[in-house]
Amino acid sequence: MTIAFFDFDGTITRGDSFALFLKFILGKRFYIKILCNIHILFLYKLGIYNNAKTKQSVLESCLGGMEQITLEQKCQAFCRKLESYCKDSALTKIQWHKEQGHKVVLVSASFEEYLRPLCKKLGIELLATTMEVKNGIVTGNFGHPNCYGVEKVHRIKATYNLCDYTSIYVYGDTRGDKEMLELASKKQGFYRVFY
């Protein structure tokens, strides 16, 4: 059996999907929220804050307190825009894997909530960061650890028995995909390219 793991942001898309999602939800308020978080983003650029801490702060500031039902409606509405943000080359490669009968899994540090409608449309599986919801309200915290770096491997191994697969493809584009790329079979790890 064969399985293919794809990173999302930058690998399948042309850029950062979380920022695109926040712009879609917040409209003009997006820029006000960015200004409110400029110190956080600056510390991230300096390497003082890591990916998880930065994203957690922005999530809490932008979406904390939102009703879950409202979030779900906005995620559904966002699907078309998100699909249009994907690279044709990536979608073609995903389709090729599906035509070969391979299992295809999106593994992303971005949020499951807005990735799920796209994955359902593409007919692929999903492992991603989740938002915590309590009493129907988005708290602004993560529901699970940020699915980045070594956490991607932890999530993969907790969900799939890799010994069941004779061939493993992995596609990524950043440092956050390094550990996942090491899972690939010989000559089946692709960094910033599709062959």
CSV table of C-alpha atoms in Angstrom, one decimal:
chain,number,residue,atom,x,y,z
A,1,MET,CA,0.0,0.0,0.0
A,2,THR,CA,1.0,3.6,-0.6
A,3,ILE,CA,0.4,6.7,1.4
A,4,ALA,CA,1.2,10.4,0.6
A,5,PHE,CA,1.5,13.1,3.2
A,6,PHE,CA,1.2,16.7,2.1
A,7,ASP,CA,2.1,19.9,4.0
A,8,PHE,CA,-0.4,22.7,3.2
A,9,ASP,CA,0.9,26.3,3.5
A,10,GLY,CA,3.4,27.0,0.8
A,11,THR,CA,3.3,23.4,-0.4
A,12,ILE,CA,-0.2,23.2,-1.7
A,13,THR,CA,-1.0,26.9,-1.4
A,14,ARG,CA,0.7,30.1,-2.7
A,15,GLY,CA,1.1,31.5,0.8
A,16,ASP,CA,-0.1,31.5,4.3
A,17,SER,CA,-3.7,30.3,4.6
A,18,PHE,CA,-4.3,31.5,8.2
A,19,ALA,CA,-3.8,35.1,7.3
A,20,LEU,CA,-6.1,34.6,4.3
A,21,PHE,CA,-8.7,33.0,6.6
A,22,LEU,CA,-8.5,35.9,9.1
A,23,LYS,CA,-8.9,38.5,6.4
A,24,PHE,CA,-12.0,36.6,5.1
A,25,ILE,CA,-13.6,36.5,8.5
A,26,LEU,CA,-12.6,39.9,9.9
A,27,GLY,CA,-12.7,42.1,6.8
A,28,LYS,CA,-11.2,45.5,7.5
A,29,ARG,CA,-10.9,44.6,11.2
A,30,PHE,CA,-8.1,42.3,10.2
A,31,TYR,CA,-5.7,45.2,9.8
A,32,ILE,CA,-6.6,46.5,13.3
A,33,LYS,CA,-6.0,43.1,14.8
A,34,ILE,CA,-2.6,42.9,13.1
A,35,LEU,CA,-1.6,46.3,14.6
A,36,CYS,CA,-2.7,45.0,18.0
A,37,ASN,CA,-0.5,42.0,17.5
A,38,ILE,CA,2.5,43.7,15.8
A,39,HIS,CA,4.7,43.2,18.9
A,40,ILE,CA,4.0,39.5,18.8
A,41,LEU,CA,4.8,39.2,15.1
A,42,PHE,CA,8.0,41.3,15.6
A,43,LEU,CA,9.2,38.9,18.4
A,44,TYR,CA,8.4,36.0,16.0
A,45,LYS,CA,10.5,37.5,13.3
A,46,LEU,CA,13.3,37.9,15.8
A,47,GLY,CA,13.1,34.3,16.7
A,48,ILE,CA,12.1,35.1,20.3
A,49,TYR,CA,8.6,33.6,19.9
A,50,ASN,CA,8.1,30.3,18.2
A,51,ASN,CA,5.4,29.3,15.7
A,52,ALA,CA,3.0,27.9,18.3
A,53,LYS,CA,3.2,30.9,20.7
A,54,THR,CA,2.7,33.4,17.9
A,55,LYS,CA,-0.2,31.6,16.4
A,56,GLN,CA,-1.8,31.1,19.8
A,57,SER,CA,-1.7,34.8,20.5
A,58,VAL,CA,-3.1,35.8,17.2
A,59,LEU,CA,-5.9,33.1,17.4
A,60,GLU,CA,-6.9,34.3,20.8
A,61,SER,CA,-6.9,38.0,19.8
A,62,CYS,CA,-8.8,37.4,16.5
A,63,LEU,CA,-11.2,34.5,17.2
A,64,GLY,CA,-11.5,34.1,20.9
A,65,GLY,CA,-15.1,34.4,22.0
A,66,MET,CA,-16.6,33.5,18.6
A,67,GLU,CA,-19.5,31.1,18.6
A,68,GLN,CA,-18.6,27.7,17.2
A,69,ILE,CA,-21.6,27.7,14.9
A,70,THR,CA,-20.6,31.0,13.4
A,71,LEU,CA,-17.0,29.7,12.9
A,72,GLU,CA,-18.3,26.6,11.1
A,73,GLN,CA,-20.4,28.7,8.8
A,74,LYS,CA,-17.5,30.9,7.9
A,75,CYS,CA,-15.2,27.9,7.4
A,76,GLN,CA,-17.7,26.5,4.9
A,77,ALA,CA,-18.0,29.8,3.1
A,78,PHE,CA,-14.2,30.1,3.0
A,79,CYS,CA,-13.7,26.8,1.2
A,80,ARG,CA,-14.0,28.2,-2.4
A,81,LYS,CA,-11.6,31.0,-1.7
A,82,LEU,CA,-9.1,28.5,-0.1
A,83,GLU,CA,-9.3,26.2,-3.1
A,84,SER,CA,-8.6,29.0,-5.5
A,85,TYR,CA,-5.5,29.8,-3.4
A,86,CYS,CA,-4.1,26.3,-4.1
A,87,LYS,CA,-1.4,25.7,-6.7
A,88,ASP,CA,-2.6,23.8,-9.8
A,89,SER,CA,0.6,21.7,-9.7
A,90,ALA,CA,-0.3,20.5,-6.1
A,91,LEU,CA,-3.9,19.7,-6.9
A,92,THR,CA,-2.8,17.8,-10.0
A,93,LYS,CA,-0.3,15.7,-7.8
A,94,ILE,CA,-3.0,15.0,-5.2
A,95,GLN,CA,-5.3,13.9,-8.0
A,96,TRP,CA,-2.6,11.7,-9.5
A,97,HIS,CA,-2.1,9.9,-6.1
A,98,LYS,CA,-5.8,9.3,-5.8
A,99,GLU,CA,-6.0,7.9,-9.3
A,100,GLN,CA,-3.2,5.4,-8.3
A,101,GLY,CA,-5.3,4.3,-5.4
A,102,HIS,CA,-3.0,5.9,-2.8
A,103,LYS,CA,-4.2,7.2,0.6
A,104,VAL,CA,-3.6,11.0,0.7
A,105,VAL,CA,-3.3,12.9,3.9
A,106,LEU,CA,-3.0,16.6,4.5
A,107,VAL,CA,-0.7,17.3,7.5
A,108,SER,CA,-0.8,20.9,8.6
A,109,ALA,CA,0.0,23.4,11.3
A,110,SER,CA,-3.0,25.4,10.0
A,111,PHE,CA,-6.4,24.9,11.6
A,112,GLU,CA,-8.5,21.8,11.0
A,113,GLU,CA,-11.7,23.9,11.2
A,114,TYR,CA,-11.2,25.7,7.9
A,115,LEU,CA,-9.2,22.9,6.2
A,116,ARG,CA,-11.8,20.2,6.8
A,117,PRO,CA,-14.3,21.5,4.1
A,118,LEU,CA,-11.5,21.6,1.5
A,119,CYS,CA,-10.3,18.1,2.4
A,120,LYS,CA,-13.8,16.7,2.2
A,121,LYS,CA,-14.2,18.2,-1.3
A,122,LEU,CA,-10.8,16.8,-2.4
A,123,GLY,CA,-11.6,13.4,-0.9
A,124,ILE,CA,-8.4,13.3,1.3
A,125,GLU,CA,-7.7,12.8,5.0
A,126,LEU,CA,-6.6,15.5,7.5
A,127,LEU,CA,-4.3,15.9,10.5
A,128,ALA,CA,-4.0,19.5,11.7
A,129,THR,CA,-4.0,21.9,14.6
A,130,THR,CA,-7.4,22.4,16.2
A,131,MET,CA,-9.1,25.2,18.0
A,132,GLU,CA,-10.4,24.6,21.5
A,133,VAL,CA,-14.2,25.0,22.0
A,134,LYS,CA,-15.9,25.1,25.3
A,135,ASN,CA,-19.7,25.5,25.7
A,136,GLY,CA,-20.0,26.3,22.0
A,137,ILE,CA,-17.5,29.1,22.2
A,138,VAL,CA,-14.0,29.3,20.6
A,139,THR,CA,-11.6,29.9,23.6
A,140,GLY,CA,-8.7,31.1,21.6
A,141,ASN,CA,-6.5,28.2,22.8
A,142,PHE,CA,-5.3,25.1,20.8
A,143,GLY,CA,-7.4,22.0,21.1
A,144,HIS,CA,-4.3,19.9,20.5
A,145,PRO,CA,-0.6,20.8,20.3
A,146,ASN,CA,0.4,22.8,17.2
A,147,CYS,CA,0.8,20.3,14.3
A,148,TYR,CA,4.3,21.6,13.4
A,149,GLY,CA,7.7,20.0,13.2
A,150,VAL,CA,8.1,16.8,15.2
A,151,GLU,CA,4.4,17.1,16.2
A,152,LYS,CA,3.5,16.2,12.6
A,153,VAL,CA,5.3,12.9,13.0
A,154,HIS,CA,3.7,12.3,16.4
A,155,ARG,CA,0.2,12.8,14.8
A,156,ILE,CA,1.0,10.7,11.8
A,157,LYS,CA,2.3,7.8,13.9
A,158,ALA,CA,-0.6,8.0,16.3
A,159,THR,CA,-3.1,7.7,13.4
A,160,TYR,CA,-1.4,5.4,10.8
A,161,ASN,CA,0.6,2.3,11.2
A,162,LEU,CA,3.4,3.1,8.8
A,163,CYS,CA,4.5,-0.5,8.7
A,164,ASP,CA,1.4,-1.2,6.7
A,165,TYR,CA,2.7,0.9,3.8
A,166,THR,CA,5.4,-0.2,1.4
A,167,SER,CA,5.7,3.2,-0.1
A,168,ILE,CA,5.5,6.6,1.6
A,169,TYR,CA,5.5,9.9,-0.2
A,170,VAL,CA,6.0,13.2,1.6
A,171,TYR,CA,5.7,16.8,0.3
A,172,GLY,CA,6.9,19.8,2.2
A,173,ASP,CA,8.4,23.3,1.9
A,174,THR,CA,9.7,24.6,5.2
A,175,ARG,CA,11.7,23.7,8.4
A,176,GLY,CA,8.4,22.7,9.9
A,177,ASP,CA,8.3,19.7,7.5
A,178,LYS,CA,11.8,18.4,8.1
A,179,GLU,CA,10.8,15.6,10.5
A,180,MET,CA,7.9,14.5,8.3
A,181,LEU,CA,10.1,14.5,5.2
A,182,GLU,CA,12.3,12.0,7.0
A,183,LEU,CA,9.5,9.5,7.0
A,184,ALA,CA,9.5,9.3,3.2
A,185,SER,CA,10.6,6.2,1.3
A,186,LYS,CA,13.8,6.5,-0.7
A,187,LYS,CA,13.5,9.2,-3.4
A,188,GLN,CA,9.9,9.9,-2.4
A,189,GLY,CA,10.5,13.0,-0.2
A,190,PHE,CA,9.9,16.2,-2.1
A,191,TYR,CA,11.0,19.6,-0.8
A,192,ARG,CA,9.4,22.5,-2.7
A,193,VAL,CA,9.0,20.5,-5.8
A,194,PHE,CA,6.5,18.0,-7.5
A,195,TYR,CA,8.0,15.4,-9.8
